Amino acid sequence: LGGGKFDEKESVSNCIQLKTSVIKGIKSQLTEQFPGLEPWLHQIMPKREAVKMVRCHEHTEILTASGELLFFRQRKGPFYPTLRLLHKYPFILPHQRVDKGAIKFVLSGANVMCPGLTSPGAKLCPAAVDTIVAVMAEGKEHALCVGVMKMAAGDIERVNKGIGIENIHYLNDGLWHMKTYK
């Protein structure tokens, strides 16, 4: 879903309004994936608002309510919160922090390498492989990217080379620029 690939004009293939039963299923999937989210779901996806699934090429689907882009998934995989949602509800995901030197790479869509998570200025919290995480940065308030742990935190510290976190969605990529969907 990189910046280059995701261009909304050519990417959106259709948009469907979801039935109540489907929304219920999605809400329970979100609650299962993000345990801290449940008390906020009624605020994020209000009952009276139409919840829509925007289908894009590259097998990406974006869940929207009130025009806000909330979560996205690829090929019916797990849901990832969009950065805009994450900035409003930062507690949805566990946080990993990269050092200042990693910021420009993450913002160009690069994966997070282990040394960027183990150096001074970084902060690595315990997390298992495949955990969806918010990538924070030294000196910055908001998440830079939504990523997936490619190695467990303990292994990142031990091995200290290779990809630690896969970059799924980052500030200023195509999804970020999409802002809202009417």
PDB file of C-alpha atoms in Angstrom:
ATOM      1  CA  LEU A   1       0.000   0.000   0.000  1.00  0.00           C
ATOM      2  CA  GLY A   2       2.971   2.256  -0.573  1.00  0.00           C
ATOM      3  CA  GLY A   3       2.726   5.901  -1.584  1.00  0.00           C
ATOM      4  CA  GLY A   4       3.459   5.147  -5.209  1.00  0.00           C
ATOM      5  CA  LYS A   5       1.012   2.285  -5.554  1.00  0.00           C
ATOM      6  CA  PHE A   6      -1.919   3.868  -3.823  1.00  0.00           C
ATOM      7  CA  ASP A   7      -3.490   6.557  -5.931  1.00  0.00           C
ATOM      8  CA  GLU A   8      -7.122   6.966  -4.961  1.00  0.00           C
ATOM      9  CA  LYS A   9      -8.401   7.957  -8.386  1.00  0.00           C
ATOM     10  CA  GLU A  10      -7.321   4.752 -10.009  1.00  0.00           C
ATOM     11  CA  SER A  11      -7.324   2.642  -6.879  1.00  0.00           C
ATOM     12  CA  VAL A  12     -10.925   2.778  -5.735  1.00  0.00           C
ATOM     13  CA  SER A  13     -12.947   0.195  -7.600  1.00  0.00           C
ATOM     14  CA  ASN A  14     -16.182   0.411  -5.634  1.00  0.00           C
ATOM     15  CA  CYS A  15     -17.766   1.261  -2.341  1.00  0.00           C
ATOM     16  CA  ILE A  16     -20.469  -0.731  -0.604  1.00  0.00           C
ATOM     17  CA  GLN A  17     -22.660   0.154   2.322  1.00  0.00           C
ATOM     18  CA  LEU A  18     -22.451  -2.621   4.897  1.00  0.00           C
ATOM     19  CA  LYS A  19     -25.460  -4.361   6.411  1.00  0.00           C
ATOM     20  CA  THR A  20     -25.950  -4.275  10.162  1.00  0.00           C
ATOM     21  CA  SER A  21     -25.078  -7.962  10.484  1.00  0.00           C
ATOM     22  CA  VAL A  22     -21.800  -7.458   8.623  1.00  0.00           C
ATOM     23  CA  ILE A  23     -20.949  -4.431  10.775  1.00  0.00           C
ATOM     24  CA  LYS A  24     -21.579  -6.540  13.896  1.00  0.00           C
ATOM     25  CA  GLY A  25     -19.127  -9.148  12.649  1.00  0.00           C
ATOM     26  CA  ILE A  26     -16.516  -6.527  11.836  1.00  0.00           C
ATOM     27  CA  LYS A  27     -16.951  -4.895  15.250  1.00  0.00           C
ATOM     28  CA  SER A  28     -16.347  -8.198  16.997  1.00  0.00           C
ATOM     29  CA  GLN A  29     -13.271  -8.840  14.837  1.00  0.00           C
ATOM     30  CA  LEU A  30     -11.929  -5.380  15.735  1.00  0.00           C
ATOM     31  CA  THR A  31     -12.604  -5.964  19.444  1.00  0.00           C
ATOM     32  CA  GLU A  32     -10.765  -9.273  19.262  1.00  0.00           C
ATOM     33  CA  GLN A  33      -7.803  -7.726  17.434  1.00  0.00           C
ATOM     34  CA  PHE A  34      -7.629  -4.545  19.533  1.00  0.00           C
ATOM     35  CA  PRO A  35      -8.844  -5.297  23.056  1.00  0.00           C
ATOM     36  CA  GLY A  36      -8.584  -1.684  24.229  1.00  0.00           C
ATOM     37  CA  LEU A  37     -10.885  -0.505  21.477  1.00  0.00           C
ATOM     38  CA  GLU A  38     -14.264  -1.788  22.659  1.00  0.00           C
ATOM     39  CA  PRO A  39     -15.308   1.158  24.868  1.00  0.00           C
ATOM     40  CA  TRP A  40     -14.601   3.511  21.955  1.00  0.00           C
ATOM     41  CA  LEU A  41     -16.225   1.616  19.108  1.00  0.00           C
ATOM     42  CA  HIS A  42     -19.583   3.363  19.459  1.00  0.00           C
ATOM     43  CA  GLN A  43     -17.723   6.654  19.069  1.00  0.00           C
ATOM     44  CA  ILE A  44     -15.598   5.501  16.117  1.00  0.00           C
ATOM     45  CA  MET A  45     -18.490   3.777  14.323  1.00  0.00           C
ATOM     46  CA  PRO A  46     -21.689   5.480  15.543  1.00  0.00           C
ATOM     47  CA  LYS A  47     -24.866   3.407  15.184  1.00  0.00           C
ATOM     48  CA  ARG A  48     -26.711   5.872  12.981  1.00  0.00           C
ATOM     49  CA  GLU A  49     -23.800   6.388  10.588  1.00  0.00           C
ATOM     50  CA  ALA A  50     -23.494   4.423   7.389  1.00  0.00           C
ATOM     51  CA  VAL A  51     -20.467   2.161   7.558  1.00  0.00           C
ATOM     52  CA  LYS A  52     -18.955   1.501   4.156  1.00  0.00           C
ATOM     53  CA  MET A  53     -16.235  -0.673   2.745  1.00  0.00           C
ATOM     54  CA  VAL A  54     -14.215   1.047   0.050  1.00  0.00           C
ATOM     55  CA  ARG A  55     -12.678  -1.560  -2.216  1.00  0.00           C
ATOM     56  CA  CYS A  56      -9.439  -0.705  -3.916  1.00  0.00           C
ATOM     57  CA  HIS A  57      -7.207  -2.474  -6.359  1.00  0.00           C
ATOM     58  CA  GLU A  58      -4.277  -4.388  -4.857  1.00  0.00           C
ATOM     59  CA  HIS A  59      -6.931  -6.254  -2.803  1.00  0.00           C
ATOM     60  CA  THR A  60      -7.130  -3.513  -0.193  1.00  0.00           C
ATOM     61  CA  GLU A  61     -10.375  -2.654   1.574  1.00  0.00           C
ATOM     62  CA  ILE A  62     -10.873   0.429   3.714  1.00  0.00           C
ATOM     63  CA  LEU A  63     -13.553   0.583   6.384  1.00  0.00           C
ATOM     64  CA  THR A  64     -15.158   4.016   6.666  1.00  0.00           C
ATOM     65  CA  ALA A  65     -17.814   5.640   8.841  1.00  0.00           C
ATOM     66  CA  SER A  66     -18.994   9.250   8.480  1.00  0.00           C
ATOM     67  CA  GLY A  67     -16.492   9.541   5.640  1.00  0.00           C
ATOM     68  CA  GLU A  68     -13.564   8.864   7.995  1.00  0.00           C
ATOM     69  CA  LEU A  69     -11.076   6.192   6.960  1.00  0.00           C
ATOM     70  CA  LEU A  70     -10.885   3.936  10.007  1.00  0.00           C
ATOM     71  CA  PHE A  71      -9.272   0.597   9.295  1.00  0.00           C
ATOM     72  CA  PHE A  72      -7.916  -1.168   6.241  1.00  0.00           C
ATOM     73  CA  ARG A  73      -7.002  -4.715   5.360  1.00  0.00           C
ATOM     74  CA  GLN A  74      -5.400  -6.578   2.524  1.00  0.00           C
ATOM     75  CA  ARG A  75      -6.808  -9.791   1.076  1.00  0.00           C
ATOM     76  CA  LYS A  76      -9.232 -10.287   3.987  1.00  0.00           C
ATOM     77  CA  GLY A  77      -6.265 -10.280   6.375  1.00  0.00           C
ATOM     78  CA  PRO A  78      -6.201  -8.548   9.751  1.00  0.00           C
ATOM     79  CA  PHE A  79      -7.460  -4.994  10.093  1.00  0.00           C
ATOM     80  CA  TYR A  80      -4.927  -2.203  10.570  1.00  0.00           C
ATOM     81  CA  PRO A  81      -5.970   1.188  11.954  1.00  0.00           C
ATOM     82  CA  THR A  82      -5.252   4.126   9.664  1.00  0.00           C
ATOM     83  CA  LEU A  83      -2.775   6.642  11.063  1.00  0.00           C
ATOM     84  CA  ARG A  84      -5.504   9.277  11.248  1.00  0.00           C
ATOM     85  CA  LEU A  85      -7.513   7.016  13.551  1.00  0.00           C
ATOM     86  CA  LEU A  86      -4.388   6.075  15.492  1.00  0.00           C
ATOM     87  CA  HIS A  87      -3.547   9.737  16.069  1.00  0.00           C
ATOM     88  CA  LYS A  88      -6.972  10.160  17.700  1.00  0.00           C
ATOM     89  CA  TYR A  89      -6.810   6.893  19.663  1.00  0.00           C
ATOM     90  CA  PRO A  90      -3.084   6.208  20.173  1.00  0.00           C
ATOM     91  CA  PHE A  91      -3.736   3.401  22.651  1.00  0.00           C
ATOM     92  CA  ILE A  92      -5.229   1.107  19.985  1.00  0.00           C
ATOM     93  CA  LEU A  93      -1.787  -0.337  19.253  1.00  0.00           C
ATOM     94  CA  PRO A  94       1.303  -1.130  21.281  1.00  0.00           C
ATOM     95  CA  HIS A  95       4.076   1.399  20.601  1.00  0.00           C
ATOM     96  CA  GLN A  96       7.644   0.809  19.420  1.00  0.00           C
ATOM     97  CA  ARG A  97       9.972   3.778  19.162  1.00  0.00           C
ATOM     98  CA  VAL A  98      12.696   4.300  16.592  1.00  0.00           C
ATOM     99  CA  ASP A  99      15.665   6.608  16.939  1.00  0.00           C
ATOM    100  CA  LYS A 100      15.868   9.959  15.125  1.00  0.00           C
ATOM    101  CA  GLY A 101      18.075   8.497  12.396  1.00  0.00           C
ATOM    102  CA  ALA A 102      15.365   6.074  11.287  1.00  0.00           C
ATOM    103  CA  ILE A 103      12.628   8.687  10.780  1.00  0.00           C
ATOM    104  CA  LYS A 104      13.364   9.682   7.189  1.00  0.00           C
ATOM    105  CA  PHE A 105      13.627   6.035   6.106  1.00  0.00           C
ATOM    106  CA  VAL A 106      10.316   5.087   7.712  1.00  0.00           C
ATOM    107  CA  LEU A 107       8.670   8.106   6.059  1.00  0.00           C
ATOM    108  CA  SER A 108       9.914   6.967   2.674  1.00  0.00           C
ATOM    109  CA  GLY A 109       8.206   3.609   3.193  1.00  0.00           C
ATOM    110  CA  ALA A 110      11.216   1.581   4.337  1.00  0.00           C
ATOM    111  CA  ASN A 111      10.846  -1.233   6.824  1.00  0.00           C
ATOM    112  CA  VAL A 112      12.260  -0.671  10.295  1.00  0.00           C
ATOM    113  CA  MET A 113      15.616  -2.361  10.698  1.00  0.00           C
ATOM    114  CA  CYS A 114      16.586  -3.840  14.063  1.00  0.00           C
ATOM    115  CA  PRO A 115      19.364  -1.316  14.858  1.00  0.00           C
ATOM    116  CA  GLY A 116      16.813   1.512  14.608  1.00  0.00           C
ATOM    117  CA  LEU A 117      14.940  -0.127  17.505  1.00  0.00           C
ATOM    118  CA  THR A 118      17.892  -0.954  19.741  1.00  0.00           C
ATOM    119  CA  SER A 119      20.003   2.219  19.611  1.00  0.00           C
ATOM    120  CA  PRO A 120      19.887   5.032  22.169  1.00  0.00           C
ATOM    121  CA  GLY A 121      16.762   7.100  21.565  1.00  0.00           C
ATOM    122  CA  ALA A 122      14.779   4.022  20.544  1.00  0.00           C
ATOM    123  CA  LYS A 123      12.485   2.101  22.872  1.00  0.00           C
ATOM    124  CA  LEU A 124      11.598  -1.516  22.240  1.00  0.00           C
ATOM    125  CA  CYS A 125       8.641  -2.966  24.133  1.00  0.00           C
ATOM    126  CA  PRO A 126       7.909  -6.681  24.437  1.00  0.00           C
ATOM    127  CA  ALA A 127       5.892  -7.874  21.419  1.00  0.00           C
ATOM    128  CA  ALA A 128       5.497 -11.161  19.570  1.00  0.00           C
ATOM    129  CA  VAL A 129       5.943 -11.776  15.855  1.00  0.00           C
ATOM    130  CA  ASP A 130       2.935 -10.583  13.782  1.00  0.00           C
ATOM    131  CA  THR A 131       1.840  -8.052  16.412  1.00  0.00           C
ATOM    132  CA  ILE A 132       0.512  -4.901  14.740  1.00  0.00           C
ATOM    133  CA  VAL A 133       2.326  -1.927  16.251  1.00  0.00           C
ATOM    134  CA  ALA A 134       2.453   1.856  16.096  1.00  0.00           C
ATOM    135  CA  VAL A 135       5.918   3.082  15.180  1.00  0.00           C
ATOM    136  CA  MET A 136       6.700   6.197  17.168  1.00  0.00           C
ATOM    137  CA  ALA A 137       9.874   8.270  16.877  1.00  0.00           C
ATOM    138  CA  GLU A 138      12.241   9.940  19.257  1.00  0.00           C
ATOM    139  CA  GLY A 139      11.068  13.525  19.765  1.00  0.00           C
ATOM    140  CA  LYS A 140       7.769  13.112  17.883  1.00  0.00           C
ATOM    141  CA  GLU A 141       4.319  12.995  19.437  1.00  0.00           C
ATOM    142  CA  HIS A 142       2.375  11.017  16.828  1.00  0.00           C
ATOM    143  CA  ALA A 143       2.907   7.636  15.203  1.00  0.00           C
ATOM    144  CA  LEU A 144       4.874   7.706  11.935  1.00  0.00           C
ATOM    145  CA  CYS A 145       3.733   4.357  10.702  1.00  0.00           C
ATOM    146  CA  VAL A 146       1.637   1.284  11.331  1.00  0.00           C
ATOM    147  CA  GLY A 147       3.736  -1.830  11.121  1.00  0.00           C
ATOM    148  CA  VAL A 148       3.901  -5.530  11.864  1.00  0.00           C
ATOM    149  CA  MET A 149       6.544  -7.161  14.025  1.00  0.00           C
ATOM    150  CA  LYS A 150       8.668  -9.399  11.807  1.00  0.00           C
ATOM    151  CA  MET A 151      10.707 -10.621  14.787  1.00  0.00           C
ATOM    152  CA  ALA A 152       9.839 -10.864  18.464  1.00  0.00           C
ATOM    153  CA  ALA A 153      11.211  -7.972  20.512  1.00  0.00           C
ATOM    154  CA  GLY A 154      13.659 -10.258  22.337  1.00  0.00           C
ATOM    155  CA  ASP A 155      15.074 -11.531  19.042  1.00  0.00           C
ATOM    156  CA  ILE A 156      15.408  -7.994  17.685  1.00  0.00           C
ATOM    157  CA  GLU A 157      17.620  -7.162  20.668  1.00  0.00           C
ATOM    158  CA  ARG A 158      19.608 -10.377  20.385  1.00  0.00           C
ATOM    159  CA  VAL A 159      20.120 -10.545  16.615  1.00  0.00           C
ATOM    160  CA  ASN A 160      20.128  -6.766  15.984  1.00  0.00           C
ATOM    161  CA  LYS A 161      20.144  -7.041  12.198  1.00  0.00           C
ATOM    162  CA  GLY A 162      17.567  -7.429   9.451  1.00  0.00           C
ATOM    163  CA  ILE A 163      13.962  -6.224   9.381  1.00  0.00           C
ATOM    164  CA  GLY A 164      12.384  -5.754  12.789  1.00  0.00           C
ATOM    165  CA  ILE A 165       9.065  -4.202  11.737  1.00  0.00           C
ATOM    166  CA  GLU A 166       7.406  -4.278   8.336  1.00  0.00           C
ATOM    167  CA  ASN A 167       6.103  -0.847   7.320  1.00  0.00           C
ATOM    168  CA  ILE A 168       2.441  -1.217   6.275  1.00  0.00           C
ATOM    169  CA  HIS A 169       1.176   2.390   6.222  1.00  0.00           C
ATOM    170  CA  TYR A 170       3.167   5.578   6.855  1.00  0.00           C
ATOM    171  CA  LEU A 171       2.610   9.335   7.070  1.00  0.00           C
ATOM    172  CA  ASN A 172       2.194  10.931   3.657  1.00  0.00           C
ATOM    173  CA  ASP A 173       1.592   7.705   1.758  1.00  0.00           C
ATOM    174  CA  GLY A 174      -1.401   7.348  -0.541  1.00  0.00           C
ATOM    175  CA  LEU A 175      -3.768   6.223   2.203  1.00  0.00           C
ATOM    176  CA  TRP A 176      -2.793   9.202   4.364  1.00  0.00           C
ATOM    177  CA  HIS A 177      -3.464  11.568   1.458  1.00  0.00           C
ATOM    178  CA  MET A 178      -6.889  10.055   0.882  1.00  0.00           C
ATOM    179  CA  LYS A 179      -8.066  11.705   4.149  1.00  0.00           C
ATOM    180  CA  THR A 180     -11.791  11.053   3.787  1.00  0.00           C
ATOM    181  CA  TYR A 181     -14.035   9.187   1.439  1.00  0.00           C
ATOM    182  CA  LYS A 182     -17.387  10.660   0.510  1.00  0.00           C
TER     183      LYS A 182
END
